[in-house]
Short mmCIF file of C-alpha atoms in Angstrom, two decimals:
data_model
loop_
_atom_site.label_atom_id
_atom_site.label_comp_id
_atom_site.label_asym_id
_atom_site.label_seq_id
_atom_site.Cartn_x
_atom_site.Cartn_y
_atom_site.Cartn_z
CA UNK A 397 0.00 0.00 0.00
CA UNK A 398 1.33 3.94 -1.06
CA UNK A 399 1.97 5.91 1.96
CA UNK A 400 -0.83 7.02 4.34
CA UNK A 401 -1.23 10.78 5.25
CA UNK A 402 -2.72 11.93 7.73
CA UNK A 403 -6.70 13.00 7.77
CA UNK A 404 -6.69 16.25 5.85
CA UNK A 405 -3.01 16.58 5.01
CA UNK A 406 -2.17 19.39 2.93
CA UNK A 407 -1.32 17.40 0.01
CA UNK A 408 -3.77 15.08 0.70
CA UNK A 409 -7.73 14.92 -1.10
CA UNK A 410 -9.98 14.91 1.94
CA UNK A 411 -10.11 18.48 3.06
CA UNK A 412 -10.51 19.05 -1.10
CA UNK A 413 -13.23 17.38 -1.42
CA UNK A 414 -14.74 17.83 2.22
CA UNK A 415 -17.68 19.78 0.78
CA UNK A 416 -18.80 17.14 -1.71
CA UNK A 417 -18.55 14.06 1.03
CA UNK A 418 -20.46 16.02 3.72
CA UNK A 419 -23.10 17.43 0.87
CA UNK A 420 -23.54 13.22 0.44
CA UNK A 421 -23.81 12.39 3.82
CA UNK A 422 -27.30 11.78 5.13
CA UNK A 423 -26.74 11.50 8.85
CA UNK A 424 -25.69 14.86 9.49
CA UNK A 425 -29.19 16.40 8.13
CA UNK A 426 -30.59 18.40 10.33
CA UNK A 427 -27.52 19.05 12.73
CA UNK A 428 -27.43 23.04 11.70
CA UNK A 429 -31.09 23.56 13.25
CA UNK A 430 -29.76 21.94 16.40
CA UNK A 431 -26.97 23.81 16.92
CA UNK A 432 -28.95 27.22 15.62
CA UNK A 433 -31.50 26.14 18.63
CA UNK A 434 -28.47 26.59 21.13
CA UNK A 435 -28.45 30.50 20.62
CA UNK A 436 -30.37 33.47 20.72
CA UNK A 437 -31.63 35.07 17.46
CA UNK A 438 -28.39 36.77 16.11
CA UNK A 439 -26.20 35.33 18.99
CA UNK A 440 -22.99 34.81 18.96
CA UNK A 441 -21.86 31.06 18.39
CA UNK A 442 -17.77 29.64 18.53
CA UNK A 443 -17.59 26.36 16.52
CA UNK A 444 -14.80 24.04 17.08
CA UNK A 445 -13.62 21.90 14.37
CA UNK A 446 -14.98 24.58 11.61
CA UNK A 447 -13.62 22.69 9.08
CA UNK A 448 -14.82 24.33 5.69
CA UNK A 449 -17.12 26.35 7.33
CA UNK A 450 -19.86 24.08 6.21
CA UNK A 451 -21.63 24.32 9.75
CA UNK A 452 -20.49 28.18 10.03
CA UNK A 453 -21.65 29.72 6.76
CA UNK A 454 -24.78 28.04 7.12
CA UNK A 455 -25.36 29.55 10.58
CA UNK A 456 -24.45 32.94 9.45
CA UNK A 457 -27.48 32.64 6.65
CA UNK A 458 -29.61 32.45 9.76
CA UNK A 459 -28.35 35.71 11.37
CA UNK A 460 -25.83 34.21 14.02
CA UNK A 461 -22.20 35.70 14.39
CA UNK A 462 -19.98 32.79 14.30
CA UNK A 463 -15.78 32.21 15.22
CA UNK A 464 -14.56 29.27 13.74
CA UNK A 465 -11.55 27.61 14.81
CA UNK A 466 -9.62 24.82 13.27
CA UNK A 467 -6.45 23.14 13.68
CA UNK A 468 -6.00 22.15 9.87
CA UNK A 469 -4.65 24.87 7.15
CA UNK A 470 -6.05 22.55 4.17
CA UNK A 471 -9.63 23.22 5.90
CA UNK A 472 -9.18 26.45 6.90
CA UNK A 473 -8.09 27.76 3.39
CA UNK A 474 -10.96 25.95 2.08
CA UNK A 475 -12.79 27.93 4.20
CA UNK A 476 -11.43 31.02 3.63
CA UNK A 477 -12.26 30.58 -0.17
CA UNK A 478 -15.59 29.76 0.50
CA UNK A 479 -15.91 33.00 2.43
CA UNK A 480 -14.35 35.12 0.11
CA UNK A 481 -17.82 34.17 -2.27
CA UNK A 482 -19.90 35.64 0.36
CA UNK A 483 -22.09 38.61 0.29
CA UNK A 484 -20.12 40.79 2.28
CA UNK A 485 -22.97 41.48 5.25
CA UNK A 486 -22.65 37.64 5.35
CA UNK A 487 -18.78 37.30 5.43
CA UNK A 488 -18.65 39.51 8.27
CA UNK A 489 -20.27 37.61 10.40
CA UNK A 490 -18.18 34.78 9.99
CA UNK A 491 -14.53 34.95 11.47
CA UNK A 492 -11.94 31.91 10.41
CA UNK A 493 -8.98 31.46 13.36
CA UNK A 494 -6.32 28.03 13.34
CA UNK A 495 -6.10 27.31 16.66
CA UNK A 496 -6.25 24.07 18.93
CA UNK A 497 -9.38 22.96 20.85
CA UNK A 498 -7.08 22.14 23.29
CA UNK A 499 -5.69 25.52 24.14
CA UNK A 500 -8.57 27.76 23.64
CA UNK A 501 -7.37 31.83 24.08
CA UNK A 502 -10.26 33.63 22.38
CA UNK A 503 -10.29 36.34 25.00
CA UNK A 504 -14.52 36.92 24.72
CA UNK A 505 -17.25 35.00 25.69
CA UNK A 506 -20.38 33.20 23.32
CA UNK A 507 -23.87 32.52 23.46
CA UNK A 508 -23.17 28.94 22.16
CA UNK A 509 -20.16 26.65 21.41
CA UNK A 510 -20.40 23.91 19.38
CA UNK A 511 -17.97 20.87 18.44
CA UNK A 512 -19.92 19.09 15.32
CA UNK A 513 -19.54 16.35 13.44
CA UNK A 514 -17.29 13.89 15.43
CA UNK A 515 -14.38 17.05 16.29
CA UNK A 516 -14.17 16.01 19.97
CA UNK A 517 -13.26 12.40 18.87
CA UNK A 518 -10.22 12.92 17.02
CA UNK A 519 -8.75 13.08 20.06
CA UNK A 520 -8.03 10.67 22.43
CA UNK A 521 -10.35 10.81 25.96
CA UNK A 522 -8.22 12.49 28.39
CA UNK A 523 -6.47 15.29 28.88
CA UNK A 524 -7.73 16.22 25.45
CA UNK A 525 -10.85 16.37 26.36
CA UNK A 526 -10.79 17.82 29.55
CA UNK A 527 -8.64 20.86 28.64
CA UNK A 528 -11.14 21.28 25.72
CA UNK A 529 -14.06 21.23 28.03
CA UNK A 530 -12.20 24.02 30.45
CA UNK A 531 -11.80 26.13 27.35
CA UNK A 532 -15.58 25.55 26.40
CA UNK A 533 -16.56 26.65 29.95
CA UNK A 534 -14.35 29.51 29.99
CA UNK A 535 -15.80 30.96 26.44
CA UNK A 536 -19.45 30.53 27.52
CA UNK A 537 -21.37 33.18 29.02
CA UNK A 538 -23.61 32.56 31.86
CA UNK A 539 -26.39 30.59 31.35
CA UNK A 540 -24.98 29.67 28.14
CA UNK A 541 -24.44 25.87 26.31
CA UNK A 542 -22.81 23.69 24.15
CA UNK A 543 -23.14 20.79 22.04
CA UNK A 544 -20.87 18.24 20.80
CA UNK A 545 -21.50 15.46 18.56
CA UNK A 546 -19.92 11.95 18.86
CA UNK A 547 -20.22 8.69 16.99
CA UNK A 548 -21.42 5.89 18.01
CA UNK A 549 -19.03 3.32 19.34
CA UNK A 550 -20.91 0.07 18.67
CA UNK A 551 -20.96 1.49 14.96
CA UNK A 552 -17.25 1.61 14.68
CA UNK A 553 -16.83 -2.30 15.56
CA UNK A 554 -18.85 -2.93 12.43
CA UNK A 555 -16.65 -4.51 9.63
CA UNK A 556 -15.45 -2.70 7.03
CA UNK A 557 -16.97 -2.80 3.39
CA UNK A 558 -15.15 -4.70 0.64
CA UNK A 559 -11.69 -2.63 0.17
CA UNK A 560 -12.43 -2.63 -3.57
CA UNK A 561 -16.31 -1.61 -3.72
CA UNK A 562 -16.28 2.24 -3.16
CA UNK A 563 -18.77 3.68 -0.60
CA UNK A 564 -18.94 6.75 -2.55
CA UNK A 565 -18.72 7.81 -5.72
CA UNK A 566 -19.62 11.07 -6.66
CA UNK A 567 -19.44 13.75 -10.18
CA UNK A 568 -16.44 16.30 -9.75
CA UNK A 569 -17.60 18.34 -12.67
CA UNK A 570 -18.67 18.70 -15.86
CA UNK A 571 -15.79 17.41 -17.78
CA UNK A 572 -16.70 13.54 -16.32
CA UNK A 573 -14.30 13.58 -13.77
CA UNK A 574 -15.65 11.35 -10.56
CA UNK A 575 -14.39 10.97 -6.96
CA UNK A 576 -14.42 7.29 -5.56
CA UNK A 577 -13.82 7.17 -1.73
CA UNK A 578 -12.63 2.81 -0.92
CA UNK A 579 -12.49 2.21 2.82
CA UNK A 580 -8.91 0.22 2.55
CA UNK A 581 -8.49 -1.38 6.26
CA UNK A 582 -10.75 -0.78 9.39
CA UNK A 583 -10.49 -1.65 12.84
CA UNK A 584 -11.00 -1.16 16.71
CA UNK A 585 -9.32 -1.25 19.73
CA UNK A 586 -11.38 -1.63 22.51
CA UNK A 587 -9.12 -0.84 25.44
CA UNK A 588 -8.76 2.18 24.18
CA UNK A 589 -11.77 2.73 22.30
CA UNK A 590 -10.13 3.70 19.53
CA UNK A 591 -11.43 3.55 15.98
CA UNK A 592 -9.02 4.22 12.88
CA UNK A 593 -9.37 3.07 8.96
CA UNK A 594 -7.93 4.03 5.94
CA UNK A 595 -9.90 5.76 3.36
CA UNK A 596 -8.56 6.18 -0.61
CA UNK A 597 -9.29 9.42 -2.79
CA UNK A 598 -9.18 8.27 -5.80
CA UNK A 599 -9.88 11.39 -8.39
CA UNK A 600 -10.19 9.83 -12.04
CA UNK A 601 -11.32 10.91 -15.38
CA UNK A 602 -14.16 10.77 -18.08
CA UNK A 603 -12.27 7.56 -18.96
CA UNK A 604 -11.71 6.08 -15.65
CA UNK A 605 -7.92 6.73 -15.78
CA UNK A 606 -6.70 7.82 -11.90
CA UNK A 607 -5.58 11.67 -12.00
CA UNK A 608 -5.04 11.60 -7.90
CA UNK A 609 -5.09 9.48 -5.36
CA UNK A 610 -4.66 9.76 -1.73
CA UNK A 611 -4.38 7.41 1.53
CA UNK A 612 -5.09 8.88 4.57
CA UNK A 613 -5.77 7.79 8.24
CA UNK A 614 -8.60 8.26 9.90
CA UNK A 615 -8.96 8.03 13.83
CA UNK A 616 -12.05 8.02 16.11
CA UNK A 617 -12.02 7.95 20.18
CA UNK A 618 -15.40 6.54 21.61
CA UNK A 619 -16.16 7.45 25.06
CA UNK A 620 -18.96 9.48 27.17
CA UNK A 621 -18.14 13.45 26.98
CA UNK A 622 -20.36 14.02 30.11
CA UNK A 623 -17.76 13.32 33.01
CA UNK A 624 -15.57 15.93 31.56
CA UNK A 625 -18.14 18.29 30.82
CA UNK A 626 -19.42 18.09 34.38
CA UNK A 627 -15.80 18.43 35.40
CA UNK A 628 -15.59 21.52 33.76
CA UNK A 629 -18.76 23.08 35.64
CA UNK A 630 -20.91 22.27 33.22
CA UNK A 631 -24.45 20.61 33.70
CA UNK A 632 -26.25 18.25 31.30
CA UNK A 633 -29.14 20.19 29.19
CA UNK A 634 -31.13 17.27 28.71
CA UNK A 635 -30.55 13.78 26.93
CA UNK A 636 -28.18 13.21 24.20
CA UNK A 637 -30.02 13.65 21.18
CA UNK A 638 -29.53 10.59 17.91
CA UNK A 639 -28.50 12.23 14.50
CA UNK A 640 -28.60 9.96 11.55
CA UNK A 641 -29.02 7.21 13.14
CA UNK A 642 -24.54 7.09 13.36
CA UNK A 643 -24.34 9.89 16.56
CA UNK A 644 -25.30 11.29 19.20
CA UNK A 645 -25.56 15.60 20.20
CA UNK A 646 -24.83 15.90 23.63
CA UNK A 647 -25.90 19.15 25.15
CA UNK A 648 -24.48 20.80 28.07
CA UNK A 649 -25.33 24.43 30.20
CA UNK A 650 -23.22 26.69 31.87
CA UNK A 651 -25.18 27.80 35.06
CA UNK A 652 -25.93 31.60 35.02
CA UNK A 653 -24.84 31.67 38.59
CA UNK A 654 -23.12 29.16 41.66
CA UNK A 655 -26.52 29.21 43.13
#
């Protein structure tokens, strides 16, 4: 097998064609609303893991003032092109920062902060987690909350698909060109709870001919958020919520006061 890059490496495919997988993806329908629901109308929302802005731009439509933060310059840029398209009363409400989840230094505070689509679980449970959950504390306002979506850990102990059948394949353009996405290994660790597979870009032609192709790595941590988020002075707003049937949206409140 070619070298494996990391998720979203800079010379990898997946933070490329990020928009065009996620567009695909049924089980993320609906998470915008849920996160919008978080806020006030025109509130002020910090997303962690912004990725492309796919979650951000989308809030922003819906009147919120969003600060995206991401630890990946192939995402970010993406981003940042994206962004550049904008009507300009839209743009500015969207502001693009590289930063670490870990190590949050915004220096305000936010209606809402959310961690979508699996963000949280990149990292391993742990310190990780709890010095994110300190920063998501520390950036809420009183009587403010959070969300943050994980997967599903008796999902990722499901075998992978045949290596050569491609779960996706998808139109690039107009000139033929398709993206097929294989799922090359898969497996778990359950000590550690730690998913991780290799997925293949593979960018070919009208003719079928491979342009690009890419191998990269990508790693899942499955564990309960709440203990951390309770750590952090946080309280649970209710029960985890199921999105597309693959995760769950677990919400948490910061209490207006120590009463």
């Amino acid at each position: 097998m070619p070298d494996v890059r990391p998720y979203y490496s800079a010379r990898g495919l997946s933070a490329a064609y990020y928009d065009l997988i996620t567009e695909a993806d049924t089980s993320l329908r609906g998470d915008v609303d849920a996160y919008a629901e978080l806020a006030p109308p025109a509130g002020e929302i910090l997303e962690l893991g912004v990725g492309t802005g796919r979650v951000a731009f989308a809030l922003a439509e819906l009147g919120y003032s969003v600060v995206g933060v991401d630890l990946a310059p192939a995402m970010l840029a993406r981003a940042e092109a994206k962004r550049a398209d904008l009507a300009p009363h839209l743009a500015a409400r969207v502001v693009l920062q590289l930063g670490d989840m870990t190590s949050l230094n915004i220096g305000r505070v936010f209606d809402a902060v959310i961690c979508p689509f699996f963000a949280l679980s990149h990292l391993p449970a742990g310190a990780a987690w709890r010095n994110t959950f300190a920063g998501i504390a520390s950036h809420l306002r009183p009587g403010g909350r959070a969300a943050v979506h994980m997967p599903l850990a008796e999902l990722m102990q499901r075998p992978a698909p045949a290596p050569d059948a491609p779960v996706m394949r998808a139109p690039v353009d107009d000139q033929g060109r398709t993206l097929n996405l294989y799922v090359r290994e898969r497996s778990f660790r359950p000590r550690i709870n730690r998913f991780d597979q290799v997925l293949d870009y593979v960018l070919a032609d009208a003719f079928g001919a491979v342009e690009q192709r890419s191998l990269e790595r990508q790693t899942y941590y499955a564990a309960d958020p709440t203990p951390f988020a309770l750590e952090a002075g946080l309280k649970i707003d209710g029960p985890a919520t199921l999105l597309g049937g693959v995760g769950e949206i677990h919400r948490y409140l910061k209490p207006a006061s120590d009463a």
